[in-house]
């Protein structure tokens, strides 16, 4: 009621205090609703009707005292109700013309008495009592406090269970219900009159956002704008769509249907064609009925949405029914907030109402920003959903929406999605279609190109060649020209020409296609028009220059997945590989004629195309099967830089596959890669380093890199930090190479470690990941740890612990952990609060980071001064660690067990983690087959035995029997840890019995013979404990 | 013709021709005599391929269709302008036609395109050569409009000294920039496919060459 009155009702602007309600249809509706509520109150809620208001409602009435009848003490100018409150005051007191009423019962009666004039009375009452709720329930219940009010009420109720509060609560509920009701009425009323505007849409969306998320209670799974950029007029639609009155586009994911892409326009809300998965652009075409607002639309589209939306009402009704037996019927906070949120929306609506007449026609914003972040936007999308949504037609010329596209839709297979390599995703995101832009102001080139294309279409061979040559003179690197060729239908003609017998026309056409296919949109169009199969066929042509051009164009086009697949499916990979097989006859043709090109060029173009294609997994396989690797290896021996780049690029791309890495080793390619590291071409160096990075996962390869002298150039390339891509590749190669100890020694010799430390600051993340990774490897050695500390590497490393990049965090934690082995470094880490940072990374959502952080904590705890105190100082830290034992990731579990082993060395901390239930959690893990986990688990168990009755508890939680089985493992480290754990556990007689029953003795006897002293000792100790128990029992039996 | 004479002729012609070897010259001579038929050599009478036979060859073997261009090709072969191609003109012409270097071909093509032989390809000449190159669109009011436009485009592309006509140096420069423009105004060289077929036929075995 409060909101409805203060915000929706239309007050006259007349001065303060005496403001009156305007006579408007809206106000009339509100008043009528309030009246109906009050009138029926006495019948519906007889109990509540007796409730005495905190303050009376006072106003000037027009009622004559004579109108009052039974139940009232009527005098000439006064009327008193017979009904009185506890202190004897009448609940209705009229002293003409002032009237005071103090409960709903009297209010109801008054309205009945007033009959015809009740509307006026109600109006007068509301005008005089601008905040009736406050008067009725007291200021505490004043709903002006918006969303928190209901919560406060509930708080109050739950605290003091007295009957008055209970009553107040009920009334508050009722009033709120009325409020919602009124607001809904207003909304209906308003929505009849005005069209949507940006503010109302925004509010609707914000409101829905608040109610979205996971779980059954929410109305939607998610709701998001397609664009983050908001223009000054509040719209998010691009200017050319704003002209059509469109405000913004939202992606809504309801619980029960798939994602809807919705246009909110001034006319209403409708479903559009959705986002195209290729360019991330929206198909603005209206695809469904027009609805008046978002909520109505969603109610229509999603049953779950309307169900959850209406639950609000149902809940309220339920609340009423249950009131008697369950007065504190708490509703989830969110539900409570709903009407309030709604009210805000409404308020805004109202404010805008006056203006909307003028601003109805939305002015396109001029400061339009073309570079909306597409990647960000993409994150919001559910990729699965994207895939299933068909590619809608574009608004452009029929070039694009032909059969090719439809055919493609059906061939799009999930198999492909999985089989693509990871480098794919980013490049598939390409700028959206700028066609609309071009319409606005067509450059002169457009018309010239249109003319040329006309001759291209309608000319014989001679005219075609002239037209092609003339077209080539345009600046084909410029996007306007590229798109102009497409928009005037030039692409079809160019592609058709490829299918003719005219070699000259083919050459001319390919020369143009090669240039314009640098444009991502054109690439897609070429594929849509079926250009790739034709070009693949041209690869068989006897004319080398044609082969070259076709291969180079394919190289440009095959930058996205669908194109690469098309190349493969039409046998292009084999043909491209065949192009590599040149150079046998080193003799160049005597007279390079029109149709001839040098063999080297043919191979170069082939390699270029393969490079593009090799980004798909299936193509890598196809290249290998077609015998591409030896050919690439041979080309790598040549010295043409132009040739080497694509060759190394292809190898680098393919080296992500295991069998390629093996082949690269076998074909002695590493040697050439190392050789080319010394090239002067930065790009070549980059790709070589990248290839080494990929291959150096393998130990033998790392040794090869060293043997061929590759470490020195890598180290020296570190000094040039301008080219970040190359730096990333080089540091990557160094990282992987430094996994071998000999290599680390070499790097130290070349002073690479100092340089790496310098690179810890001001570098992009790609570089940092590798640099930190390399340092992490290097720091496994004592000398290097000292070196890193002396170079001041600890501080930047610890600083990096606050990052968000998963790969980086994994490496940083590892590096910090490696440094922490050094007590002196540990002091620095501790001083920089590094342990706390590591500890907080245990909360990171990525299991790898968690595990890595837990591993890093182990040396920290070992080496920190006063580590027990330090660990305790992390509030909630121990609980966090113990709870990580519930993880289902083996690596996390192993690392946490290791951390617990270290934590448990401090008695006090052991006591704390015991309280947090570490024993049952550890015991639960006992049935594992993972040797790494077994090892650390056994250690943790043996350390945790040191407290209280933990030994007994481990026995009770059945951890002993599985531990005995660990002795059958093949891993000696598991044996030692297990024997130690069993030794600890065997201090408890029951555990000895369990061990004996599970055949531990025989296994332990074996262990006694082990060369490992610790193992010997632990095993022997355990056996002796078991034996002692046996002796004691025997003794007991005989005495 | 006697074997001795043939031998001598072959030797002379081979000496003057750098693109064919002796065997190839011999093959071509044989072909030449097959084409002229069994006309016995008489004093004062020039033996040669006449315009019609030559055009027939161009059309049938090399797939040329444009009458005017074929005529110009004939003139290109017929160096002495006597209306027929004698054996040395035949060998020389074919050496450029089939195996010429870019320079030779440019010179040859320019001569073909320079209809009146004044050393320039004028707008009129271009128009003349291109007039059949566009499909007539019934909708267009002036059917020549497109051709004129095409001539302008060509001129813009090739007329480097901006004198409104193409000199040899204009032409040469354009072709060096873009070899596709070698036959800018119509095909006057064999396309690679028919060239290969022709060579394969002629140089394989003279006895089997009876088709032409």
Tab-separated table of N, CA, C and O in Angstrom, chain A residues 707-782:
chain	number	residue	atom	x	y	z
A	707	UNK	N	71.626	-30.738	-27.073
A	707	UNK	CA	72.741	-31.264	-27.851
A	707	UNK	C	72.962	-30.474	-29.133
A	707	UNK	O	74.081	-30.314	-29.601
A	708	UNK	N	71.871	-29.968	-29.705
A	708	UNK	CA	72.018	-29.183	-30.924
A	708	UNK	C	72.283	-27.717	-30.627
A	708	UNK	O	72.234	-26.882	-31.521
A	709	UNK	N	72.516	-27.428	-29.392
A	709	UNK	CA	72.885	-26.051	-29.036
A	709	UNK	C	71.723	-25.082	-29.086
A	709	UNK	O	71.894	-23.908	-29.425
A	710	UNK	N	70.538	-25.574	-28.753
A	710	UNK	CA	69.374	-24.697	-28.860
A	710	UNK	C	69.153	-23.819	-27.630
A	710	UNK	O	68.397	-22.848	-27.690
A	711	UNK	N	69.808	-24.167	-26.536
A	711	UNK	CA	69.506	-23.437	-25.304
A	711	UNK	C	70.086	-22.030	-25.321
A	711	UNK	O	69.484	-21.093	-24.815
A	712	UNK	N	71.257	-21.916	-25.941
A	712	UNK	CA	71.892	-20.609	-25.953
A	712	UNK	C	71.058	-19.581	-26.732
A	712	UNK	O	70.770	-18.499	-26.209
A	713	UNK	N	70.658	-19.906	-27.978
A	713	UNK	CA	69.814	-18.920	-28.677
A	713	UNK	C	68.534	-18.618	-27.916
A	713	UNK	O	68.087	-17.470	-27.882
A	714	UNK	N	67.962	-19.620	-27.283
A	714	UNK	CA	66.738	-19.370	-26.512
A	714	UNK	C	67.020	-18.357	-25.408
A	714	UNK	O	66.282	-17.389	-25.223
A	715	UNK	N	68.123	-18.600	-24.699
A	715	UNK	CA	68.456	-17.704	-23.602
A	715	UNK	C	68.723	-16.294	-24.112
A	715	UNK	O	68.309	-15.303	-23.497
A	716	UNK	N	69.367	-16.210	-25.266
A	716	UNK	CA	69.699	-14.859	-25.736
A	716	UNK	C	68.460	-14.153	-26.279
A	716	UNK	O	68.363	-12.928	-26.235
A	717	UNK	N	67.498	-14.941	-26.772
A	717	UNK	CA	66.266	-14.314	-27.273
A	717	UNK	C	65.452	-13.694	-26.128
A	717	UNK	O	64.593	-12.848	-26.361
A	718	UNK	N	65.737	-14.144	-24.924
A	718	UNK	CA	65.015	-13.601	-23.771
A	718	UNK	C	65.261	-12.105	-23.600
A	718	UNK	O	64.449	-11.405	-23.015
A	719	UNK	N	66.404	-11.667	-24.112
A	719	UNK	CA	66.765	-10.273	-23.870
A	719	UNK	C	65.976	-9.303	-24.728
A	719	UNK	O	65.964	-8.113	-24.472
A	720	UNK	N	65.366	-9.838	-25.769
A	720	UNK	CA	64.572	-8.964	-26.618
A	720	UNK	C	63.102	-9.111	-26.236
A	720	UNK	O	62.475	-10.121	-26.528
A	721	UNK	N	62.605	-8.107	-25.572
A	721	UNK	CA	61.258	-8.260	-25.016
A	721	UNK	C	60.198	-7.469	-25.773
A	721	UNK	O	59.067	-7.377	-25.334
A	722	UNK	N	60.569	-6.917	-26.907
A	722	UNK	CA	59.599	-6.073	-27.609
A	722	UNK	C	58.510	-6.899	-28.277
A	722	UNK	O	57.341	-6.548	-28.249
A	723	UNK	N	58.932	-7.983	-28.887
A	723	UNK	CA	57.967	-8.815	-29.593
A	723	UNK	C	57.376	-9.811	-28.598
A	723	UNK	O	57.990	-10.815	-28.248
A	724	UNK	N	56.168	-9.514	-28.139
A	724	UNK	CA	55.607	-10.306	-27.038
A	724	UNK	C	55.268	-11.720	-27.476
A	724	UNK	O	55.399	-12.664	-26.703
A	725	UNK	N	54.822	-11.869	-28.715
A	725	UNK	CA	54.480	-13.221	-29.168
A	725	UNK	C	55.722	-14.099	-29.150
A	725	UNK	O	55.687	-15.241	-28.699
A	726	UNK	N	56.790	-13.516	-29.665
A	726	UNK	CA	58.016	-14.303	-29.702
A	726	UNK	C	58.489	-14.579	-28.279
A	726	UNK	O	58.911	-15.681	-27.957
A	727	UNK	N	58.370	-13.578	-27.458
A	727	UNK	CA	58.814	-13.748	-26.072
A	727	UNK	C	58.025	-14.864	-25.396
A	727	UNK	O	58.587	-15.706	-24.683
A	728	UNK	N	56.728	-14.872	-25.653
A	728	UNK	CA	55.896	-15.922	-25.063
A	728	UNK	C	56.367	-17.290	-25.549
A	728	UNK	O	56.491	-18.236	-24.761
A	729	UNK	N	56.633	-17.393	-26.845
A	729	UNK	CA	57.071	-18.676	-27.392
A	729	UNK	C	58.424	-19.079	-26.810
A	729	UNK	O	58.628	-20.235	-26.427
A	730	UNK	N	59.323	-18.112	-26.736
A	730	UNK	CA	60.671	-18.413	-26.242
A	730	UNK	C	60.625	-18.832	-24.777
A	730	UNK	O	61.221	-19.845	-24.388
A	731	UNK	N	59.894	-18.068	-23.976
A	731	UNK	CA	59.814	-18.424	-22.558
A	731	UNK	C	59.134	-19.782	-22.402
A	731	UNK	O	59.503	-20.567	-21.528
A	732	UNK	N	58.162	-20.054	-23.267
A	732	UNK	CA	57.510	-21.359	-23.231
A	732	UNK	C	58.512	-22.470	-23.487
A	732	UNK	O	58.547	-23.485	-22.774
A	733	UNK	N	59.334	-22.264	-24.518
A	733	UNK	CA	60.346	-23.275	-24.841
A	733	UNK	C	61.304	-23.451	-23.664
A	733	UNK	O	61.679	-24.573	-23.313
A	734	UNK	N	61.667	-22.334	-23.045
A	734	UNK	CA	62.603	-22.421	-21.917
A	734	UNK	C	61.971	-23.180	-20.751
A	734	UNK	O	62.591	-24.021	-20.112
A	735	UNK	N	60.707	-22.884	-20.535
A	735	UNK	CA	59.994	-23.576	-19.457
A	735	UNK	C	60.080	-25.083	-19.645
A	735	UNK	O	60.497	-25.831	-18.757
A	736	UNK	N	59.662	-25.510	-20.840
A	736	UNK	CA	59.605	-26.954	-21.064
A	736	UNK	C	61.008	-27.553	-21.034
A	736	UNK	O	61.204	-28.647	-20.513
A	737	UNK	N	61.962	-26.821	-21.593
A	737	UNK	CA	63.323	-27.362	-21.622
A	737	UNK	C	63.891	-27.467	-20.212
A	737	UNK	O	64.698	-28.352	-19.927
A	738	UNK	N	63.473	-26.560	-19.354
A	738	UNK	CA	64.075	-26.553	-18.019
A	738	UNK	C	63.549	-27.687	-17.149
A	738	UNK	O	63.892	-27.781	-15.977
A	739	UNK	N	62.728	-28.548	-17.737
A	739	UNK	CA	62.303	-29.712	-16.973
A	739	UNK	C	63.441	-30.718	-16.862
A	739	UNK	O	63.369	-31.636	-16.054
A	740	UNK	N	64.447	-30.542	-17.710
A	740	UNK	CA	65.619	-31.413	-17.592
A	740	UNK	C	66.693	-30.679	-16.810
A	740	UNK	O	66.984	-29.520	-17.091
A	741	UNK	N	67.294	-31.404	-15.875
A	741	UNK	CA	68.278	-30.771	-14.997
A	741	UNK	C	69.464	-30.205	-15.766
A	741	UNK	O	69.932	-29.100	-15.483
A	742	UNK	N	69.951	-30.993	-16.728
A	742	UNK	CA	71.130	-30.539	-17.484
A	742	UNK	C	70.830	-29.219	-18.159
A	742	UNK	O	71.685	-28.342	-18.248
A	743	UNK	N	69.592	-29.112	-18.641
A	743	UNK	CA	69.223	-27.879	-19.327
A	743	UNK	C	69.227	-26.699	-18.360
A	743	UNK	O	69.652	-25.608	-18.711
A	744	UNK	N	68.765	-26.959	-17.146
A	744	UNK	CA	68.728	-25.887	-16.158
A	744	UNK	C	70.142	-25.390	-15.891
A	744	UNK	O	70.398	-24.183	-15.826
A	745	UNK	N	71.060	-26.344	-15.777
A	745	UNK	CA	72.455	-25.958	-15.561
A	745	UNK	C	72.936	-25.057	-16.686
A	745	UNK	O	73.592	-24.038	-16.454
A	746	UNK	N	72.591	-25.449	-17.901
A	746	UNK	CA	72.985	-24.638	-19.061
A	746	UNK	C	72.379	-23.239	-18.964
A	746	UNK	O	73.053	-22.241	-19.207
A	747	UNK	N	71.106	-23.205	-18.626
A	747	UNK	CA	70.431	-21.901	-18.560
A	747	UNK	C	71.108	-21.014	-17.516
A	747	UNK	O	71.242	-19.812	-17.711
A	748	UNK	N	71.526	-21.649	-16.413
A	748	UNK	CA	72.193	-20.847	-15.397
A	748	UNK	C	73.495	-20.297	-15.952
A	748	UNK	O	73.835	-19.135	-15.746
A	749	UNK	N	74.147	-21.154	-16.711
A	749	UNK	CA	75.395	-20.741	-17.348
A	749	UNK	C	75.161	-19.530	-18.255
A	749	UNK	O	75.967	-18.612	-18.296
A	750	UNK	N	74.050	-19.556	-18.985
A	750	UNK	CA	73.754	-18.459	-19.928
A	750	UNK	C	73.074	-17.284	-19.239
A	750	UNK	O	72.538	-16.396	-19.908
A	751	UNK	N	73.019	-17.313	-17.942
A	751	UNK	CA	72.415	-16.222	-17.172
A	751	UNK	C	70.930	-16.020	-17.519
A	751	UNK	O	70.414	-14.901	-17.491
A	752	UNK	N	70.285	-17.095	-17.876
A	752	UNK	CA	68.875	-16.966	-18.262
A	752	UNK	C	67.994	-16.738	-17.043
A	752	UNK	O	66.942	-16.111	-17.139
A	753	UNK	N	68.432	-17.259	-15.909
A	753	UNK	CA	67.554	-17.192	-14.733
A	753	UNK	C	67.385	-15.753	-14.269
A	753	UNK	O	66.279	-15.312	-13.949
A	754	UNK	N	68.487	-15.019	-14.295
A	754	UNK	CA	68.397	-13.605	-13.932
A	754	UNK	C	67.423	-12.881	-14.855
A	754	UNK	O	66.568	-12.114	-14.402
A	755	UNK	N	67.556	-13.184	-16.161
A	755	UNK	CA	66.669	-12.525	-17.121
A	755	UNK	C	65.224	-12.903	-16.874
A	755	UNK	O	64.329	-12.062	-16.961
A	756	UNK	N	65.026	-14.169	-16.554
A	756	UNK	CA	63.650	-14.606	-16.292
A	756	UNK	C	63.050	-13.832	-15.124
A	756	UNK	O	61.896	-13.417	-15.163
A	757	UNK	N	63.858	-13.651	-14.087
A	757	UNK	CA	63.346	-12.915	-12.927
A	757	UNK	C	62.957	-11.498	-13.338
A	757	UNK	O	61.915	-10.977	-12.922
A	758	UNK	N	63.784	-10.904	-14.211
A	758	UNK	CA	63.444	-9.551	-14.666
A	758	UNK	C	62.111	-9.534	-15.400
A	758	UNK	O	61.393	-8.537	-15.394
A	759	UNK	N	61.815	-10.643	-16.053
A	759	UNK	CA	60.586	-10.691	-16.856
A	759	UNK	C	59.331	-10.886	-16.013
A	759	UNK	O	58.234	-10.972	-16.547
A	760	UNK	N	59.519	-10.987	-14.710
A	760	UNK	CA	58.351	-11.244	-13.862
A	760	UNK	C	57.425	-10.040	-13.752
A	760	UNK	O	56.313	-10.150	-13.257
A	761	UNK	N	57.914	-8.902	-14.191
A	761	UNK	CA	57.060	-7.716	-14.075
A	761	UNK	C	56.767	-7.154	-15.457
A	761	UNK	O	57.562	-7.316	-16.383
A	762	UNK	N	55.640	-6.526	-15.572
A	762	UNK	CA	55.245	-5.811	-16.796
A	762	UNK	C	55.216	-6.696	-18.033
A	762	UNK	O	55.611	-6.265	-19.107
A	763	UNK	N	54.819	-7.902	-17.899
A	763	UNK	CA	54.693	-8.746	-19.087
A	763	UNK	C	53.257	-9.233	-19.200
A	763	UNK	O	52.575	-9.380	-18.196
A	764	UNK	N	52.836	-9.500	-20.438
A	764	UNK	CA	51.484	-10.059	-20.587
A	764	UNK	C	51.392	-11.449	-19.965
A	764	UNK	O	52.417	-12.119	-19.773
A	765	UNK	N	50.194	-11.868	-19.702
A	765	UNK	CA	50.007	-13.121	-18.982
A	765	UNK	C	50.607	-14.324	-19.702
A	765	UNK	O	51.156	-15.217	-19.078
A	766	UNK	N	50.502	-14.333	-21.046
A	766	UNK	CA	51.022	-15.489	-21.789
A	766	UNK	C	52.505	-15.670	-21.490
A	766	UNK	O	53.003	-16.787	-21.412
A	767	UNK	N	53.185	-14.525	-21.390
A	767	UNK	CA	54.614	-14.585	-21.106
A	767	UNK	C	54.828	-15.002	-19.654
A	767	UNK	O	55.641	-15.876	-19.356
A	768	UNK	N	54.071	-14.386	-18.771
A	768	UNK	CA	54.244	-14.648	-17.346
A	768	UNK	C	54.070	-16.130	-17.015
A	768	UNK	O	54.854	-16.703	-16.259
A	769	UNK	N	53.044	-16.732	-17.611
A	769	UNK	CA	52.789	-18.147	-17.330
A	769	UNK	C	54.065	-18.944	-17.580
A	769	UNK	O	54.497	-19.750	-16.744
A	770	UNK	N	54.680	-18.672	-18.733
A	770	UNK	CA	55.862	-19.437	-19.098
A	770	UNK	C	57.058	-19.088	-18.231
A	770	UNK	O	57.818	-19.970	-17.816
A	771	UNK	N	57.219	-17.792	-17.981
A	771	UNK	CA	58.365	-17.364	-17.181
A	771	UNK	C	58.289	-18.006	-15.802
A	771	UNK	O	59.257	-18.594	-15.301
A	772	UNK	N	57.125	-17.918	-15.210
A	772	UNK	CA	56.955	-18.468	-13.869
A	772	UNK	C	57.109	-19.978	-13.896
A	772	UNK	O	57.733	-20.579	-13.004
A	773	UNK	N	56.573	-20.594	-14.942
A	773	UNK	CA	56.732	-22.037	-15.086
A	773	UNK	C	58.207	-22.411	-15.123
A	773	UNK	O	58.651	-23.351	-14.454
A	774	UNK	N	58.966	-21.651	-15.917
A	774	UNK	CA	60.397	-21.925	-16.037
A	774	UNK	C	61.086	-21.741	-14.685
A	774	UNK	O	61.893	-22.579	-14.278
A	775	UNK	N	60.749	-20.674	-14.002
A	775	UNK	CA	61.372	-20.442	-12.697
A	775	UNK	C	61.016	-21.554	-11.725
A	775	UNK	O	61.852	-21.998	-10.931
A	776	UNK	N	59.777	-22.001	-11.809
A	776	UNK	CA	59.347	-23.093	-10.939
A	776	UNK	C	60.209	-24.327	-11.155
A	776	UNK	O	60.605	-24.999	-10.201
A	777	UNK	N	60.515	-24.607	-12.424
A	777	UNK	CA	61.372	-25.758	-12.715
A	777	UNK	C	62.796	-25.512	-12.223
A	777	UNK	O	63.423	-26.387	-11.637
A	778	UNK	N	63.287	-24.308	-12.501
A	778	UNK	CA	64.676	-24.005	-12.135
A	778	UNK	C	64.863	-24.079	-10.615
A	778	UNK	O	65.908	-24.517	-10.136
A	779	UNK	N	63.852	-23.629	-9.891
A	779	UNK	CA	63.994	-23.529	-8.444
A	779	UNK	C	63.987	-24.887	-7.760
A	779	UNK	O	64.077	-24.963	-6.534
A	780	UNK	N	63.842	-25.947	-8.529
A	780	UNK	CA	63.967	-27.262	-7.908
A	780	UNK	C	65.399	-27.463	-7.447
A	780	UNK	O	65.689	-28.355	-6.655
A	781	UNK	N	66.308	-26.647	-7.956
A	781	UNK	CA	67.717	-26.787	-7.570
A	781	UNK	C	68.124	-25.694	-6.600
A	781	UNK	O	67.735	-24.534	-6.761
A	782	UNK	N	68.970	-26.099	-5.701
A	782	UNK	CA	69.384	-25.183	-4.641
A	782	UNK	C	69.994	-23.895	-5.182
A	782	UNK	O	69.577	-22.789	-4.815
